[in-house]
């Protein structure tokens, strides 16, 4: 019966988080309010259980067992419209949920593990990149995406794509670090013109993968 969040601003997509102490076996009344200015407004309520050990996810265990019995393992990871979209910025650059734990566990079970990424913005990979022999950056694919990825994985098509972004080793290596997300709805773009590869070149920062990188 207590209000735990109040967001009365015009925005496209925004997440509001709050911590609430709940007792097992008790019922709780949850009240949600929102208003619609224009467009198709909607609200989604989600909840995370406290103390969940993502490293011991049953789904990861099942994937590890399957990978150990396979000649090659393929892990598809990345983002969706629930993580990023027009008018909504991500909270961080990590793979959501337990995807990084899944990649590391599968790669440990099968050294021939290929990671296929589906995403629209850069992801942090340094935590697991050294454990896998191959990564295919698919970005967001259309209706024929599955067939296109299959052609690349089986060697029917020689991949020749080049990165449109500079991918950093650490979150702190990106030029907006320390300024984004700002506060009070205001962000200071202190990096000026030194964005992307210009920032890395100017400051002598070694990226994980440079702008234009791509192997065939």
mmCIF file of C-alpha atoms in Angstrom:
data_model
loop_
_atom_site.group_PDB
_atom_site.id
_atom_site.type_symbol
_atom_site.label_atom_id
_atom_site.label_comp_id
_atom_site.label_asym_id
_atom_site.label_seq_id
_atom_site.Cartn_x
_atom_site.Cartn_y
_atom_site.Cartn_z
ATOM 1 C CA UNK A 1 0.000 0.000 0.000
ATOM 2 C CA UNK A 2 3.018 2.323 0.045
ATOM 3 C CA UNK A 3 4.184 4.287 -2.972
ATOM 4 C CA UNK A 4 7.644 3.109 -4.027
ATOM 5 C CA UNK A 5 8.085 4.985 -7.315
ATOM 6 C CA UNK A 6 6.741 8.120 -8.958
ATOM 7 C CA UNK A 7 7.822 9.137 -12.463
ATOM 8 C CA UNK A 8 5.672 11.832 -14.089
ATOM 9 C CA UNK A 9 7.852 12.832 -17.007
ATOM 10 C CA UNK A 10 7.378 12.579 -20.752
ATOM 11 C CA UNK A 11 9.727 9.876 -22.025
ATOM 12 C CA UNK A 12 9.797 7.114 -24.606
ATOM 13 C CA UNK A 13 10.978 4.199 -22.480
ATOM 14 C CA UNK A 14 12.316 4.423 -18.969
ATOM 15 C CA UNK A 15 12.914 1.968 -16.156
ATOM 16 C CA UNK A 16 12.194 2.826 -12.534
ATOM 17 C CA UNK A 17 13.633 0.526 -9.879
ATOM 18 C CA UNK A 18 12.893 0.162 -6.176
ATOM 19 C CA UNK A 19 13.832 -2.309 -3.450
ATOM 20 C CA UNK A 20 11.044 -3.742 -1.312
ATOM 21 C CA UNK A 21 11.332 -6.185 1.607
ATOM 22 C CA UNK A 22 8.806 -9.013 1.274
ATOM 23 C CA UNK A 23 8.024 -11.880 3.638
ATOM 24 C CA UNK A 24 7.410 -15.388 2.340
ATOM 25 C CA UNK A 25 3.840 -16.584 2.645
ATOM 26 C CA UNK A 26 2.313 -13.104 2.816
ATOM 27 C CA UNK A 27 0.183 -11.415 0.201
ATOM 28 C CA UNK A 28 0.978 -7.865 -0.929
ATOM 29 C CA UNK A 29 -1.122 -5.307 -2.754
ATOM 30 C CA UNK A 30 0.773 -3.631 -5.604
ATOM 31 C CA UNK A 31 -0.631 -0.487 -7.184
ATOM 32 C CA UNK A 32 0.701 0.947 -10.452
ATOM 33 C CA UNK A 33 -0.192 4.312 -11.952
ATOM 34 C CA UNK A 34 0.867 5.896 -15.227
ATOM 35 C CA UNK A 35 -0.428 8.468 -17.647
ATOM 36 C CA UNK A 36 -0.413 8.642 -21.420
ATOM 37 C CA UNK A 37 0.579 11.871 -23.104
ATOM 38 C CA UNK A 38 0.756 10.682 -26.707
ATOM 39 C CA UNK A 39 1.302 7.379 -28.425
ATOM 40 C CA UNK A 40 0.714 3.877 -27.126
ATOM 41 C CA UNK A 41 1.747 4.051 -23.478
ATOM 42 C CA UNK A 42 2.147 0.861 -21.488
ATOM 43 C CA UNK A 43 3.673 -0.354 -18.255
ATOM 44 C CA UNK A 44 5.494 -3.562 -17.402
ATOM 45 C CA UNK A 45 6.134 -4.779 -13.863
ATOM 46 C CA UNK A 46 9.088 -7.096 -13.282
ATOM 47 C CA UNK A 47 10.667 -8.609 -10.193
ATOM 48 C CA UNK A 48 14.034 -10.204 -9.426
ATOM 49 C CA UNK A 49 14.432 -12.707 -6.612
ATOM 50 C CA UNK A 50 17.160 -11.751 -4.129
ATOM 51 C CA UNK A 51 20.131 -14.020 -3.680
ATOM 52 C CA UNK A 52 19.816 -15.776 -7.048
ATOM 53 C CA UNK A 53 23.110 -17.446 -7.961
ATOM 54 C CA UNK A 54 23.342 -16.824 -11.692
ATOM 55 C CA UNK A 55 26.416 -19.053 -11.941
ATOM 56 C CA UNK A 56 24.257 -22.056 -10.977
ATOM 57 C CA UNK A 57 21.372 -21.416 -13.308
ATOM 58 C CA UNK A 58 19.792 -24.785 -14.295
ATOM 59 C CA UNK A 59 19.638 -23.592 -17.902
ATOM 60 C CA UNK A 60 23.400 -23.011 -17.869
ATOM 61 C CA UNK A 61 23.986 -26.476 -16.462
ATOM 62 C CA UNK A 62 21.900 -27.969 -19.275
ATOM 63 C CA UNK A 63 23.830 -25.956 -21.873
ATOM 64 C CA UNK A 64 27.153 -27.118 -20.398
ATOM 65 C CA UNK A 65 26.112 -30.761 -20.606
ATOM 66 C CA UNK A 66 25.010 -30.343 -24.233
ATOM 67 C CA UNK A 67 28.223 -28.499 -25.149
ATOM 68 C CA UNK A 68 30.421 -31.160 -23.587
ATOM 69 C CA UNK A 69 28.851 -33.795 -25.843
ATOM 70 C CA UNK A 70 29.040 -31.698 -29.030
ATOM 71 C CA UNK A 71 31.765 -31.194 -31.634
ATOM 72 C CA UNK A 72 31.109 -27.441 -31.683
ATOM 73 C CA UNK A 73 29.040 -25.185 -29.405
ATOM 74 C CA UNK A 74 27.246 -22.044 -30.573
ATOM 75 C CA UNK A 75 26.038 -19.480 -28.037
ATOM 76 C CA UNK A 76 23.718 -16.739 -29.275
ATOM 77 C CA UNK A 77 23.760 -13.743 -26.932
ATOM 78 C CA UNK A 78 22.971 -10.068 -26.970
ATOM 79 C CA UNK A 79 20.162 -7.569 -26.565
ATOM 80 C CA UNK A 80 16.553 -7.028 -27.568
ATOM 81 C CA UNK A 81 14.035 -4.204 -27.675
ATOM 82 C CA UNK A 82 13.485 -4.705 -23.947
ATOM 83 C CA UNK A 83 17.106 -3.630 -23.340
ATOM 84 C CA UNK A 84 17.529 -0.806 -25.854
ATOM 85 C CA UNK A 85 15.275 1.117 -28.218
ATOM 86 C CA UNK A 86 14.641 4.572 -29.596
ATOM 87 C CA UNK A 87 14.377 7.038 -26.731
ATOM 88 C CA UNK A 88 15.866 4.633 -24.216
ATOM 89 C CA UNK A 89 19.544 4.316 -23.271
ATOM 90 C CA UNK A 90 21.041 1.277 -21.598
ATOM 91 C CA UNK A 91 22.113 1.381 -17.959
ATOM 92 C CA UNK A 92 25.447 -0.259 -18.780
ATOM 93 C CA UNK A 93 27.331 -1.991 -21.614
ATOM 94 C CA UNK A 94 27.371 -5.490 -20.125
ATOM 95 C CA UNK A 95 25.506 -8.467 -21.518
ATOM 96 C CA UNK A 96 22.199 -8.577 -19.625
ATOM 97 C CA UNK A 97 21.366 -11.235 -17.056
ATOM 98 C CA UNK A 98 23.571 -14.322 -16.904
ATOM 99 C CA UNK A 99 24.649 -14.376 -20.560
ATOM 100 C CA UNK A 100 28.334 -13.780 -19.774
ATOM 101 C CA UNK A 101 28.217 -16.616 -17.244
ATOM 102 C CA UNK A 102 26.621 -18.830 -19.911
ATOM 103 C CA UNK A 103 29.373 -18.068 -22.435
ATOM 104 C CA UNK A 104 32.169 -18.769 -19.938
ATOM 105 C CA UNK A 105 30.576 -22.000 -18.734
ATOM 106 C CA UNK A 106 29.968 -23.342 -22.256
ATOM 107 C CA UNK A 107 33.466 -22.344 -23.417
ATOM 108 C CA UNK A 108 34.965 -24.156 -20.437
ATOM 109 C CA UNK A 109 33.024 -27.294 -21.403
ATOM 110 C CA UNK A 110 33.848 -27.071 -25.124
ATOM 111 C CA UNK A 111 36.937 -25.209 -26.406
ATOM 112 C CA UNK A 112 35.308 -24.971 -29.861
ATOM 113 C CA UNK A 113 32.665 -22.450 -28.833
ATOM 114 C CA UNK A 114 31.400 -19.775 -31.218
ATOM 115 C CA UNK A 115 29.568 -16.720 -29.860
ATOM 116 C CA UNK A 116 27.018 -15.039 -32.134
ATOM 117 C CA UNK A 117 26.002 -11.557 -30.969
ATOM 118 C CA UNK A 118 22.693 -9.847 -31.680
ATOM 119 C CA UNK A 119 22.807 -6.214 -30.591
ATOM 120 C CA UNK A 120 22.514 -2.644 -31.782
ATOM 121 C CA UNK A 121 25.154 -1.036 -29.577
ATOM 122 C CA UNK A 122 28.599 -2.079 -28.280
ATOM 123 C CA UNK A 123 28.946 -4.756 -25.603
ATOM 124 C CA UNK A 124 31.689 -5.385 -23.076
ATOM 125 C CA UNK A 125 33.474 -8.626 -24.032
ATOM 126 C CA UNK A 126 36.797 -8.558 -22.152
ATOM 127 C CA UNK A 127 35.454 -10.847 -19.425
ATOM 128 C CA UNK A 128 35.035 -13.793 -21.807
ATOM 129 C CA UNK A 129 36.588 -12.954 -25.187
ATOM 130 C CA UNK A 130 39.849 -14.834 -24.496
ATOM 131 C CA UNK A 131 37.953 -18.053 -23.766
ATOM 132 C CA UNK A 132 36.284 -18.380 -27.171
ATOM 133 C CA UNK A 133 38.041 -18.908 -30.540
ATOM 134 C CA UNK A 134 35.394 -17.141 -32.643
ATOM 135 C CA UNK A 135 32.873 -14.313 -32.303
ATOM 136 C CA UNK A 136 30.390 -13.355 -35.014
ATOM 137 C CA UNK A 137 28.990 -9.843 -34.567
ATOM 138 C CA UNK A 138 25.592 -10.070 -36.191
ATOM 139 C CA UNK A 139 24.096 -6.783 -34.967
ATOM 140 C CA UNK A 140 20.301 -6.750 -35.389
ATOM 141 C CA UNK A 141 19.280 -9.014 -38.235
ATOM 142 C CA UNK A 142 16.107 -9.159 -40.266
ATOM 143 C CA UNK A 143 13.944 -12.075 -41.398
ATOM 144 C CA UNK A 144 16.835 -13.727 -43.238
ATOM 145 C CA UNK A 145 19.245 -13.328 -40.347
ATOM 146 C CA UNK A 146 19.145 -16.939 -39.258
ATOM 147 C CA UNK A 147 20.007 -18.188 -42.734
ATOM 148 C CA UNK A 148 22.761 -15.584 -43.110
ATOM 149 C CA UNK A 149 24.390 -16.582 -39.801
ATOM 150 C CA UNK A 150 24.159 -20.254 -40.779
ATOM 151 C CA UNK A 151 25.900 -19.577 -44.093
ATOM 152 C CA UNK A 152 28.760 -17.848 -42.257
ATOM 153 C CA UNK A 153 29.087 -20.502 -39.543
ATOM 154 C CA UNK A 154 29.237 -23.330 -42.071
ATOM 155 C CA UNK A 155 31.709 -21.507 -44.304
ATOM 156 C CA UNK A 156 29.363 -21.167 -47.271
ATOM 157 C CA UNK A 157 29.908 -17.391 -47.192
ATOM 158 C CA UNK A 158 33.182 -15.650 -46.420
ATOM 159 C CA UNK A 159 32.419 -12.959 -43.784
ATOM 160 C CA UNK A 160 33.721 -9.548 -44.779
ATOM 161 C CA UNK A 161 31.948 -7.103 -42.466
ATOM 162 C CA UNK A 162 33.903 -4.303 -40.777
ATOM 163 C CA UNK A 163 33.167 -2.781 -37.383
ATOM 164 C CA UNK A 164 31.366 0.588 -37.485
ATOM 165 C CA UNK A 165 32.400 1.195 -33.855
ATOM 166 C CA UNK A 166 35.538 1.106 -31.750
ATOM 167 C CA UNK A 167 35.040 -1.514 -29.038
ATOM 168 C CA UNK A 168 36.753 -0.839 -25.714
ATOM 169 C CA UNK A 169 38.324 -3.206 -23.214
ATOM 170 C CA UNK A 170 36.838 -1.389 -20.227
ATOM 171 C CA UNK A 171 33.782 0.795 -19.760
ATOM 172 C CA UNK A 172 36.101 3.551 -18.498
ATOM 173 C CA UNK A 173 37.885 3.613 -21.869
ATOM 174 C CA UNK A 174 34.918 5.178 -23.670
ATOM 175 C CA UNK A 175 34.939 8.988 -23.967
ATOM 176 C CA UNK A 176 31.590 9.493 -22.205
ATOM 177 C CA UNK A 177 32.761 7.710 -19.047
ATOM 178 C CA UNK A 178 32.283 9.907 -16.002
ATOM 179 C CA UNK A 179 29.754 12.149 -17.741
ATOM 180 C CA UNK A 180 26.988 9.782 -18.758
ATOM 181 C CA UNK A 181 24.216 9.431 -17.610
ATOM 182 C CA UNK A 182 24.552 12.807 -15.896
ATOM 183 C CA UNK A 183 21.820 13.955 -13.547
ATOM 184 C CA UNK A 184 18.465 15.661 -13.555
ATOM 185 C CA UNK A 185 17.939 14.785 -17.204
ATOM 186 C CA UNK A 186 21.084 16.676 -18.240
ATOM 187 C CA UNK A 187 24.230 15.107 -19.737
ATOM 188 C CA UNK A 188 27.472 17.030 -20.276
ATOM 189 C CA UNK A 189 29.036 16.032 -23.600
ATOM 190 C CA UNK A 190 32.503 17.015 -22.377
ATOM 191 C CA UNK A 191 34.294 14.843 -24.944
ATOM 192 C CA UNK A 192 33.576 17.389 -27.678
ATOM 193 C CA UNK A 193 34.718 16.157 -31.083
ATOM 194 C CA UNK A 194 36.848 13.392 -29.598
ATOM 195 C CA UNK A 195 34.345 10.584 -29.910
ATOM 196 C CA UNK A 196 34.796 7.096 -31.278
ATOM 197 C CA UNK A 197 38.263 6.303 -32.632
ATOM 198 C CA UNK A 198 39.323 9.969 -32.254
ATOM 199 C CA UNK A 199 39.181 9.594 -28.467
ATOM 200 C CA UNK A 200 41.191 6.363 -28.514
ATOM 201 C CA UNK A 201 43.841 7.830 -30.832
ATOM 202 C CA UNK A 202 44.149 11.105 -28.919
ATOM 203 C CA UNK A 203 44.548 9.422 -25.529
ATOM 204 C CA UNK A 204 46.590 6.430 -26.668
ATOM 205 C CA UNK A 205 43.965 3.957 -25.449
ATOM 206 C CA UNK A 206 44.318 0.450 -26.882
ATOM 207 C CA UNK A 207 40.848 -0.803 -27.868
ATOM 208 C CA UNK A 208 39.622 -4.350 -27.782
ATOM 209 C CA UNK A 209 38.783 -4.029 -31.492
ATOM 210 C CA UNK A 210 39.450 -0.875 -33.538
ATOM 211 C CA UNK A 211 37.049 0.865 -35.866
ATOM 212 C CA UNK A 212 36.978 -1.016 -39.180
ATOM 213 C CA UNK A 213 38.171 -4.329 -37.717
ATOM 214 C CA UNK A 214 36.968 -7.521 -39.350
ATOM 215 C CA UNK A 215 38.373 -10.956 -40.136
ATOM 216 C CA UNK A 216 37.549 -13.234 -43.048
#
